[in-house]
Tab-separated table of C-alpha atoms in Angstrom:
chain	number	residue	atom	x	y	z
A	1	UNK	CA	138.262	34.388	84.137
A	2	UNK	CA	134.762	34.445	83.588
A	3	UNK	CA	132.216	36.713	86.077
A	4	UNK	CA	130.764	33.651	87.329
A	5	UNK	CA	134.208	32.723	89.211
A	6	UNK	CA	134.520	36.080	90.652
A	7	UNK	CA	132.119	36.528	94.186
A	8	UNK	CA	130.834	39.817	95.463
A	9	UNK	CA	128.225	38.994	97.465
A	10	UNK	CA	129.700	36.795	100.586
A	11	UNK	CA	126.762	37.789	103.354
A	12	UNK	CA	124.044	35.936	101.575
A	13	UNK	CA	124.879	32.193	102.483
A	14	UNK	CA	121.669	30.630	104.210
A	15	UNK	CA	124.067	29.440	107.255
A	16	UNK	CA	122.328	28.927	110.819
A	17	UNK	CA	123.980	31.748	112.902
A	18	UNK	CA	123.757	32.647	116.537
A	19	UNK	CA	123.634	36.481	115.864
A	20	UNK	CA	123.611	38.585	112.563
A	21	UNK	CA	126.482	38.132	110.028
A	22	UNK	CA	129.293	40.900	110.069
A	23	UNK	CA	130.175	42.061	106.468
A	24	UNK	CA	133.313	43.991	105.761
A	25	UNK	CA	135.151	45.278	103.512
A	26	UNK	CA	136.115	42.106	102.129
A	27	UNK	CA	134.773	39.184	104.219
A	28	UNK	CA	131.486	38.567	105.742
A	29	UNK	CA	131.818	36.528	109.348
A	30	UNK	CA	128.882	34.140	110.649
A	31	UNK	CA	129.161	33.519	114.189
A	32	UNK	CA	128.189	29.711	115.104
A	33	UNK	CA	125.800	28.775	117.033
A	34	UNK	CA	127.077	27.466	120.647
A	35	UNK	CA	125.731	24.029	119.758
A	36	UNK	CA	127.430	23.542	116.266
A	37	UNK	CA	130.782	25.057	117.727
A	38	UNK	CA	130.891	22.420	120.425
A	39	UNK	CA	129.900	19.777	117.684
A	40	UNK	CA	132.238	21.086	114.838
A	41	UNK	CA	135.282	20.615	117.795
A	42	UNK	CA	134.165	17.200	118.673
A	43	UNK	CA	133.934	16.129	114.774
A	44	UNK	CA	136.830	18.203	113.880
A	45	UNK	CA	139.743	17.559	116.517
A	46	UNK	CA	140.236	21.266	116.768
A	47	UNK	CA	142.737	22.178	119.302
A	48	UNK	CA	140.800	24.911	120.868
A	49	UNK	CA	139.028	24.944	124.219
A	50	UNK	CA	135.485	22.747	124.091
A	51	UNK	CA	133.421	25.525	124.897
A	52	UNK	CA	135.258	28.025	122.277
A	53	UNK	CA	132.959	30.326	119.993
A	54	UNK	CA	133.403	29.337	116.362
A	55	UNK	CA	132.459	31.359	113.063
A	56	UNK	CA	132.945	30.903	109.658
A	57	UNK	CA	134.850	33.661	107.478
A	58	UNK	CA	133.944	33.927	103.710
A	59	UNK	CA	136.066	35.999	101.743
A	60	UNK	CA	134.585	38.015	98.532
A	61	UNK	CA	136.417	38.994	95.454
A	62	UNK	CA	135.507	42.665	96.467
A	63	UNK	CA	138.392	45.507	95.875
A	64	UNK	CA	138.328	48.222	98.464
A	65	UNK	CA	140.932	51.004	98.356
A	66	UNK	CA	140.786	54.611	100.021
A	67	UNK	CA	137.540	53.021	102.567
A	68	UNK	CA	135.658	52.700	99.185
A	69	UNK	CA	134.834	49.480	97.096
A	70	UNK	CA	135.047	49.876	93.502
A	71	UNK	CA	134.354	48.242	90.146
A	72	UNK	CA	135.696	48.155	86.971
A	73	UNK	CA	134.051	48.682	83.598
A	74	UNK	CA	133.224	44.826	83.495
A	75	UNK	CA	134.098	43.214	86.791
A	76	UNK	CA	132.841	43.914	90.208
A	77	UNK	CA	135.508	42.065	91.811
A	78	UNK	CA	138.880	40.814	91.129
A	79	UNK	CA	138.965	37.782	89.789
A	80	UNK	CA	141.197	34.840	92.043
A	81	UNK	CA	141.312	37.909	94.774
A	82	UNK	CA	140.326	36.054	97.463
A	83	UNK	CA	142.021	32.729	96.766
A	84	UNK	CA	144.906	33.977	96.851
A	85	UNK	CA	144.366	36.301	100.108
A	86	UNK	CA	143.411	33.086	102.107
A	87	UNK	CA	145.766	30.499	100.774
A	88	UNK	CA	148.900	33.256	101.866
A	89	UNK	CA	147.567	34.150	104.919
A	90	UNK	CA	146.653	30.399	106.053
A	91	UNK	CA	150.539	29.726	104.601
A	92	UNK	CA	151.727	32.908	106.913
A	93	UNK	CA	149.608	31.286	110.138
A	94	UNK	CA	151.329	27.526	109.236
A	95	UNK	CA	154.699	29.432	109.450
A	96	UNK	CA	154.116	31.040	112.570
A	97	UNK	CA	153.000	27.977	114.372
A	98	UNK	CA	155.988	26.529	112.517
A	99	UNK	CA	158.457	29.251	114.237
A	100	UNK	CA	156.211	28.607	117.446
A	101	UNK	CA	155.100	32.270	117.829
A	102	UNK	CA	151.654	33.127	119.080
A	103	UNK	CA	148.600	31.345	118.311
A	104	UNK	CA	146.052	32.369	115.376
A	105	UNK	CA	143.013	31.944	115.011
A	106	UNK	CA	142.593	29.781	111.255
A	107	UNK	CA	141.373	26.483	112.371
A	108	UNK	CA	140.637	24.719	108.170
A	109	UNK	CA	140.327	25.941	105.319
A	110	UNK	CA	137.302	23.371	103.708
A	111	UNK	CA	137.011	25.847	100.421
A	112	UNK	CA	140.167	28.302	99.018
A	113	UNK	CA	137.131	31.428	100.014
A	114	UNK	CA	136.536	29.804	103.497
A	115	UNK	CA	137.793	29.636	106.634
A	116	UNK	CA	136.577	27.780	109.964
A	117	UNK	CA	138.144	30.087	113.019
A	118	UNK	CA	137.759	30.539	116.545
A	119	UNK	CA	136.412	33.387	117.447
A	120	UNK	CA	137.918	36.127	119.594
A	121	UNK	CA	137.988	39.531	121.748
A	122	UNK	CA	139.136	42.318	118.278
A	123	UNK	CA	141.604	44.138	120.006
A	124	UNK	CA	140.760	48.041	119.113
A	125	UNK	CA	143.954	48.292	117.500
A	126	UNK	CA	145.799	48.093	113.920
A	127	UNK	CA	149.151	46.788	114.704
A	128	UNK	CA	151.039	48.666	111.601
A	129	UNK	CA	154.979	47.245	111.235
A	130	UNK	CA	156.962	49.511	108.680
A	131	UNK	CA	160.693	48.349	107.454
A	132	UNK	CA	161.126	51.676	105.222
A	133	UNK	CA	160.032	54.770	104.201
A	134	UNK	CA	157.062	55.145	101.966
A	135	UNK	CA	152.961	55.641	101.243
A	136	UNK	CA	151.160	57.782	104.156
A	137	UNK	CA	154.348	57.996	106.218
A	138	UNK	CA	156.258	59.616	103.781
A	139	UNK	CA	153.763	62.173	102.814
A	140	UNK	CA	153.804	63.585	106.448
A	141	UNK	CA	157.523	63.229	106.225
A	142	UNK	CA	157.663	64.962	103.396
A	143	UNK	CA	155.249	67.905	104.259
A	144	UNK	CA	157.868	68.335	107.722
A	145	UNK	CA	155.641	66.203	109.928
A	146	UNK	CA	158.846	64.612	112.097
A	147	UNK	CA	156.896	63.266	114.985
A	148	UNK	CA	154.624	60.040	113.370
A	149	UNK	CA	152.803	57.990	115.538
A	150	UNK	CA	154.594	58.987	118.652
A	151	UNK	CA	157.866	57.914	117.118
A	152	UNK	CA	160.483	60.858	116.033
A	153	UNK	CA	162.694	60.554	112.954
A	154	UNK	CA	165.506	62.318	112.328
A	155	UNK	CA	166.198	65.301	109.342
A	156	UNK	CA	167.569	64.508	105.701
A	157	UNK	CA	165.917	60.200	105.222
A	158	UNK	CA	164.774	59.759	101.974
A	159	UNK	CA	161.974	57.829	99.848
A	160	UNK	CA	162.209	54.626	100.234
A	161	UNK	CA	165.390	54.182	102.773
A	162	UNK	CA	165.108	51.784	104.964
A	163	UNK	CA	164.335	52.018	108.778
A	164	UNK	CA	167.254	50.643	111.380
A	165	UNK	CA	164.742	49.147	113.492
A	166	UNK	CA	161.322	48.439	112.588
A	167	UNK	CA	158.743	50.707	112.984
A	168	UNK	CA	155.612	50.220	115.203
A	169	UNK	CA	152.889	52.805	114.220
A	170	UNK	CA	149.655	51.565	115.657
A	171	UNK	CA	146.252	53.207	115.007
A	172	UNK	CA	142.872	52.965	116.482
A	173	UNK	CA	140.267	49.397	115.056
A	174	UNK	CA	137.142	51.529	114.974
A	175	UNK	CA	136.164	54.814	116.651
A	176	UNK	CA	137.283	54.505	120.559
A	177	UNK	CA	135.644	57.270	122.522
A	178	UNK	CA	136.393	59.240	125.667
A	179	UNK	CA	140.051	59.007	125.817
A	180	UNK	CA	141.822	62.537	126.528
A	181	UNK	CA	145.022	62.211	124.177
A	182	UNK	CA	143.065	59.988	121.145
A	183	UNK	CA	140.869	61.483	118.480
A	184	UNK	CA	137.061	59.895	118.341
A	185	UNK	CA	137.609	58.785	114.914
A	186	UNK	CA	138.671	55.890	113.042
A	187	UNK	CA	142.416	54.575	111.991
A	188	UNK	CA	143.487	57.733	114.297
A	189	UNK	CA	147.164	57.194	115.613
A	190	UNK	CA	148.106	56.156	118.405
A	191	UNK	CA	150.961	57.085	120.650
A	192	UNK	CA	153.586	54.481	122.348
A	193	UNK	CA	152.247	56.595	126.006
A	194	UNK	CA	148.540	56.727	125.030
A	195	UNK	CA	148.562	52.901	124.033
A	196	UNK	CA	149.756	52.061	127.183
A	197	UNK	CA	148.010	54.586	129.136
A	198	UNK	CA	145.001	53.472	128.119
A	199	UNK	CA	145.393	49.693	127.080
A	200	UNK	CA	142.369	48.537	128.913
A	201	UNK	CA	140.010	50.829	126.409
A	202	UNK	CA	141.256	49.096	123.288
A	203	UNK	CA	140.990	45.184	125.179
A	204	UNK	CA	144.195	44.201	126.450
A	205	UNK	CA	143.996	43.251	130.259
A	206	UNK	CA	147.530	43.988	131.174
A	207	UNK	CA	150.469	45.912	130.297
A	208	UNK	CA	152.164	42.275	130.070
A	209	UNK	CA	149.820	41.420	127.673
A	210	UNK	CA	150.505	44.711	125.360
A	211	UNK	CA	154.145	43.408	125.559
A	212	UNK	CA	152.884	40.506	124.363
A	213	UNK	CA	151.005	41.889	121.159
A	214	UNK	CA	154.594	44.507	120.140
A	215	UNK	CA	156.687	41.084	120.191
A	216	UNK	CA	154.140	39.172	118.483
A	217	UNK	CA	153.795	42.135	115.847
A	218	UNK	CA	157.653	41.904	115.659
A	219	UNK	CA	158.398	38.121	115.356
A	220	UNK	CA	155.403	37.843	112.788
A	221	UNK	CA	156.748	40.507	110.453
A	222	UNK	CA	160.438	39.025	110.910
A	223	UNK	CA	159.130	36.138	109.822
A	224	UNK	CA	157.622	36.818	106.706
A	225	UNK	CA	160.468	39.281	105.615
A	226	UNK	CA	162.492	36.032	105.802
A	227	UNK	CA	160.702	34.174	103.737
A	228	UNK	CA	160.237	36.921	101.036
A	229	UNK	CA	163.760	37.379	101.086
A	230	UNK	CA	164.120	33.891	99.890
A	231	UNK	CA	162.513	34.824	96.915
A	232	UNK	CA	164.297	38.397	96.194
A	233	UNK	CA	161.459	40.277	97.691
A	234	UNK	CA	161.130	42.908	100.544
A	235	UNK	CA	158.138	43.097	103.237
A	236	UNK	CA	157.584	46.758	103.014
A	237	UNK	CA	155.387	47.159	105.901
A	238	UNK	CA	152.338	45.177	106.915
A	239	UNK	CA	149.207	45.168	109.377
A	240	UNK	CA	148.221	42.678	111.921
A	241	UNK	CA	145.084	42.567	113.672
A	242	UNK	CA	145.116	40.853	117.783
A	243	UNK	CA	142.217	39.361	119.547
A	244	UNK	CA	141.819	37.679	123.032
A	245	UNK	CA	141.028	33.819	123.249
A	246	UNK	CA	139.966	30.699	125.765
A	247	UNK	CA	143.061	28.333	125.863
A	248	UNK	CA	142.684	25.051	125.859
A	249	UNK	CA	143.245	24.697	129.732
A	250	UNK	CA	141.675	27.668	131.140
A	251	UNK	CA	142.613	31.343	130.844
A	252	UNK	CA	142.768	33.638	127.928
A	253	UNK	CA	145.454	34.466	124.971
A	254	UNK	CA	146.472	36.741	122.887
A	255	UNK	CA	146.133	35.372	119.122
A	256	UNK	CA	146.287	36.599	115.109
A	257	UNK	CA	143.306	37.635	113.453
A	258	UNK	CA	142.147	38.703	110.277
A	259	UNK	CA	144.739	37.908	107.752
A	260	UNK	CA	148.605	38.707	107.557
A	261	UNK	CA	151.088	39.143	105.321
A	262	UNK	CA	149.101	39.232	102.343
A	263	UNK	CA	149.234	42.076	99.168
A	264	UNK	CA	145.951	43.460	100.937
A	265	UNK	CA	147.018	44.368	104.305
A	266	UNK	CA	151.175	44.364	103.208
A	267	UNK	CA	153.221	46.390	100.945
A	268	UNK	CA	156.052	44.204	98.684
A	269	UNK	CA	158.413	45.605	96.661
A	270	UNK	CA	161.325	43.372	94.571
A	271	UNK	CA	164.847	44.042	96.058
A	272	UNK	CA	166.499	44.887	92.708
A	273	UNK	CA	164.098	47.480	92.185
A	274	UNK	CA	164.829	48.903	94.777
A	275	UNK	CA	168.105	48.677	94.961
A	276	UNK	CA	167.836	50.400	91.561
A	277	UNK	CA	165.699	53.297	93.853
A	278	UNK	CA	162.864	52.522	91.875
A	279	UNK	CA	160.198	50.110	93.977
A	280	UNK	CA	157.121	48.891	92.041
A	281	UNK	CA	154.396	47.272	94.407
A	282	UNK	CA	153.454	43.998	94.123
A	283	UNK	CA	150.323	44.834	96.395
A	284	UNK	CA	147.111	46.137	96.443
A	285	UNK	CA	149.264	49.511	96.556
A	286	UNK	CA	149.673	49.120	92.446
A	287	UNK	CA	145.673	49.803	92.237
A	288	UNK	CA	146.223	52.646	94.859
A	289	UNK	CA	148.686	54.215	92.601
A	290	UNK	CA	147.063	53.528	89.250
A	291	UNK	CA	143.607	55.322	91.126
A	292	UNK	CA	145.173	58.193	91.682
A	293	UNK	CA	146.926	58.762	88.576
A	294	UNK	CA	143.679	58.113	87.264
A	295	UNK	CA	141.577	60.908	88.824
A	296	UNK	CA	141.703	64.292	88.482
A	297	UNK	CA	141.532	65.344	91.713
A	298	UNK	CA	143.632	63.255	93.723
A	299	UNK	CA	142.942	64.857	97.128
A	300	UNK	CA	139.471	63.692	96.925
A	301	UNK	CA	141.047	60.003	97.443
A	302	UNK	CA	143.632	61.199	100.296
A	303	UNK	CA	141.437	63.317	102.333
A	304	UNK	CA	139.030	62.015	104.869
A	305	UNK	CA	137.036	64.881	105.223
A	306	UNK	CA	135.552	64.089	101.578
A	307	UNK	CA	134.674	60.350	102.169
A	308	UNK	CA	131.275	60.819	101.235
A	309	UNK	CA	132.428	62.524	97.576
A	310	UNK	CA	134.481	59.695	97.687
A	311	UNK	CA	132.385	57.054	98.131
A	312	UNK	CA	129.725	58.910	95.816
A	313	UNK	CA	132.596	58.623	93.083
A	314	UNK	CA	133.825	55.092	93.030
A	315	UNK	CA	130.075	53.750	92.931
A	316	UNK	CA	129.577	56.397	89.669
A	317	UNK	CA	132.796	55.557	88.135
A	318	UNK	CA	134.122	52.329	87.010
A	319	UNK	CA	137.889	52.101	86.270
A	320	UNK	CA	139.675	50.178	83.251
A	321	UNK	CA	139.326	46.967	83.225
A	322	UNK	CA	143.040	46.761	83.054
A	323	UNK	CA	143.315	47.580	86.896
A	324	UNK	CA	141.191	44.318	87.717
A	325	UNK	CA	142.956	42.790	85.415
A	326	UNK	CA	147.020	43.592	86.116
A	327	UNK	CA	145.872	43.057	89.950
A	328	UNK	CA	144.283	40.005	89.443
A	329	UNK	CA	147.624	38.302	87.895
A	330	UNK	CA	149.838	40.049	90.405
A	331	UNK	CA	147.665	38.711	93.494
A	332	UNK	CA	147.827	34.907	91.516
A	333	UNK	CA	151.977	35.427	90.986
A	334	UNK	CA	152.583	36.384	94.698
A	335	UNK	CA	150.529	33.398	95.532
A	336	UNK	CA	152.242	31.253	93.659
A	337	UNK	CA	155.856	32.572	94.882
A	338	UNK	CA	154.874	32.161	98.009
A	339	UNK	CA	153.449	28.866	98.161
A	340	UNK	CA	155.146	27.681	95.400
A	341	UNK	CA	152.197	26.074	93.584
A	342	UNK	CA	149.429	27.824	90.886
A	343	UNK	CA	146.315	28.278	92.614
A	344	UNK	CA	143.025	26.345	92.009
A	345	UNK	CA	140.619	27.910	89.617
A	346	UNK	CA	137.695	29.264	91.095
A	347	UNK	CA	134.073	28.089	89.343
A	348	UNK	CA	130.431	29.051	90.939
A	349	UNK	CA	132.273	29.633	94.256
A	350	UNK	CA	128.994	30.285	96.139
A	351	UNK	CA	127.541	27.265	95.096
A	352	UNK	CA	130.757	25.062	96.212
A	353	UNK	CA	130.687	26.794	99.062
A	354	UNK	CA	127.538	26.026	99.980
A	355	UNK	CA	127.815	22.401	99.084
A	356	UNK	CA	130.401	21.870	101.131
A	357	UNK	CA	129.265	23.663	104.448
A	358	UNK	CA	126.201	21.475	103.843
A	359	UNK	CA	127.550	17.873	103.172
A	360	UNK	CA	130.671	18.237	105.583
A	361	UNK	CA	129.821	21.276	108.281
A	362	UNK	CA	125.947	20.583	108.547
A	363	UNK	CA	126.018	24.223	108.545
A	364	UNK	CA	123.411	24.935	105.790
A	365	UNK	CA	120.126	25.801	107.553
C-alpha cells in the first residue's frame, strides 16, 4: 500500500462541532451539534432517543503500543489498520444485537474509517476479561504476585493455562481522584470491593447497574470466543469500554463503547498452537513482542515510571518497516476470517471521508 492510503492525522476534518474534537490514541471524536443530531435521527431512522447527542468517530491508521505512538522507517501508520479495526468491531456490535445483549453505541458506518454513534456517559472503567494466563498478568504471577486485581490464584498454573472461569480484572479509564483504596493514576487496578464501594465515582448509578456492566462484560466476551472458535482460534482476553445512554422511551442504559473484540484491544492466539504450548498472537501483541525484542533495554517499555524516556524514544526511533508491514497483513487476515470477505482498499481516505460527510451528512462546515 502506498502512504497516501494510510491516515495519521484524523483531528483535522473541517466538521461543524458543538465543542472541541477529542483525539486519542487512535481515533479523534467530533461531538455534533444539538441541531444536526436531531436532524441526522430524523434523516437517518436511528433508533435512539430524538434528543440523543451524536458524534462522529474517525479512526487513524496510527500504531500505539506501551502509551506511545510509533513509526516505522517509512510508514507512520499501518497501512488497512483502521479498516479493519472498524469493520470487526461494527461485525462484534451486529452480533451482540444479534444474541440480544446490551445495546452499543455504532449507529452506520458511511466510510470503512467512520463511524456515526450516539454519544454517552465513559464509564471510568476498563472492563478487562482474561480466559488464560499470559502478558502483564503473568509477569506478576511470575514474580510471586498471587493476589491480581483483587482476585487470588492459586500456586503451581503455568504460561498460558487456561482460567476455569473467566477472569474480570478491571482498571481505572483515566486518573480518578480521592478514593481511599485506589491509586490517583491511570489504568490502576481495581478491586471487586473498591469497584463496588465506590461505583458512583467511576459513573454507574447503582450497584444494579454494575451488575449490569460484569454480565454484559461476560456475555460479550462469550460471544466472540464462540465465534473465533468457529474458525480454530482462541479469545485470549479482551477490553470493553461502558457508557451511560437516553433510551428511546425515557431513562438511561448501560451500552458498548469504543470498539470490542478487535486485535487492538484483544489478544488471539490459534488453538493448535497452543495446544502445541506455543501461542503466537494474532494481535497488536505481535508488535508488542517484536518492540521489545527489539530494544535494548526492555524495562524502559514496561515501566511507567520512564514514560517520558519512553515517549522521547519511539518519536527518535523508527522501527523496521517489517513490523508495519507483518501487522498490517495480520490485522487484514483476521478481518477477513472474521467477516469472511477481503476488505476494501483504502485510497485518499481523508478526502472520501470528507466527501461523503459533505454530500450525505451535511456535516462539512
Amino acid at each position: 500500500m502506498s502512504e497516501q492510503s494510510v491516515l495519521t492525522v484524523s483531528d483535522d476534518l473541517p466538521l461543524a462541532v458543538a465543542r472541541p474534537v477529542h483525539s486519542g490514541k487512535v481515533r479523534s471524536v467530533y461531538f455534533l451539534r444539538p441541531e444536526d443530531s436531531r436532524r441526522l435521527i430524523q434523516e437517518r431512522g436511528y433508533p435512539v432517543a430524538p434528543h440523543s447527542d451524536l458524534a462522529v468517530m474517525v479512526i487513524s491508521d496510527r500504531l500505539s503500543a506501551f502509551d506511545c505512538l510509533w513509526h516505522s522507517e517509512s510508514l507512520a501508520g499501518v497501512p488497512g489498520k483502521g479498516a479493519a479495526l472498524n469493520a470487526i468491531a461494527a461485525h462484534w456490535f451486529e452480533s451482540f444485537g444479534q444474541a440480544q445483549l446490551a445495546p452499543h453505541h455504532l449507529l452506520e458506518m458511511p466510510h470503512p474509517m467512520v463511524w456515526i454513534v450516539r454519544q454517552a456517559k465513559p464509564l471510568m472503567i476498563e472492563a478487562i476479561a482474561r480466559r488464560y494466563l499470559t502478558g502483564s498478568l503473568w509477569r506478576a504471577y511470575a514474580q510471586g504476585e498471587r493476589v491480581i486485581g483483587g482476585v487470588t490464584l492459586p500456586d503451581g498454573l503455568k504460561q498460558y493455562q487456561r482460567f476455569s472461569e473467566l477472569l474480570f480484572t478491571p482498571s481505572t479509564k483515566g486518573v480518578v481522584r480521592g478514593l481511599r483504596d485506589v491509586p490517583e493514576t491511570d489504568d490502576a487496578p481495581l478491586s471487586p470491593a473498591a469497584l463496588r464501594s465506590h461505583y458512583q465515582a467511576f459513573g454507574l448509578q447503582s450497584e444494579a447497574q454494575l451488575d449490569a456492566c460484569v454480565t454484559a462484560l461476560r456475555s460479550g466476551f462469550e460471544c466472540i470466543e464462540r465465534s473465533l472458535a468457529q474458525h480454530g482460534e482462541l479469545l485470549v482476553d479482551t477490553k470493553f469500554e461502558f457508557g451511560i445512554a437516553p433510551t428511546l422511551h425515557g431513562g438511561e442504559e448501560l451500552i458498548y463503547m469504543d470498539e470490542v473484540g478487535t486485535p487492538d484491544s484483544s489478544r488471539i492466539w490459534r488453538q493448535d498452537d497452543w495446544q502445541r504450548g506455543q501461542p503466537k498472537e494474532h494481535s497488536k501483541e505481535q508488535f508488542r513482542e517484536a518492540l521489545m525484542a527489539w530494544v535494548e533495554d526492555r524495562d524502559m517499555l514496561l515501566d511507567p515510571a520512564r514514560m517520558t524516556e519512553r515517549s522521547a524514544f519511539a518519536k527518535a526511533n523508527p522501527v523496521p518497516d517489517t513490523f508495519f508491514e507483518d501487522l498490517s497483513h495480520t490485522y487484514a487476515a483476521q478481518a477477513e476470517r472474521i467477516l469472511g470477505s477481503a476488505l476494501p482498499a483504502m485510497e485518499r481516505p481523508r478526502e472520501r471521508i470528507l466527501d461523503i460527510l459533505s454530500e450525505r451528512f451535511g456535516l462539512v462546515s
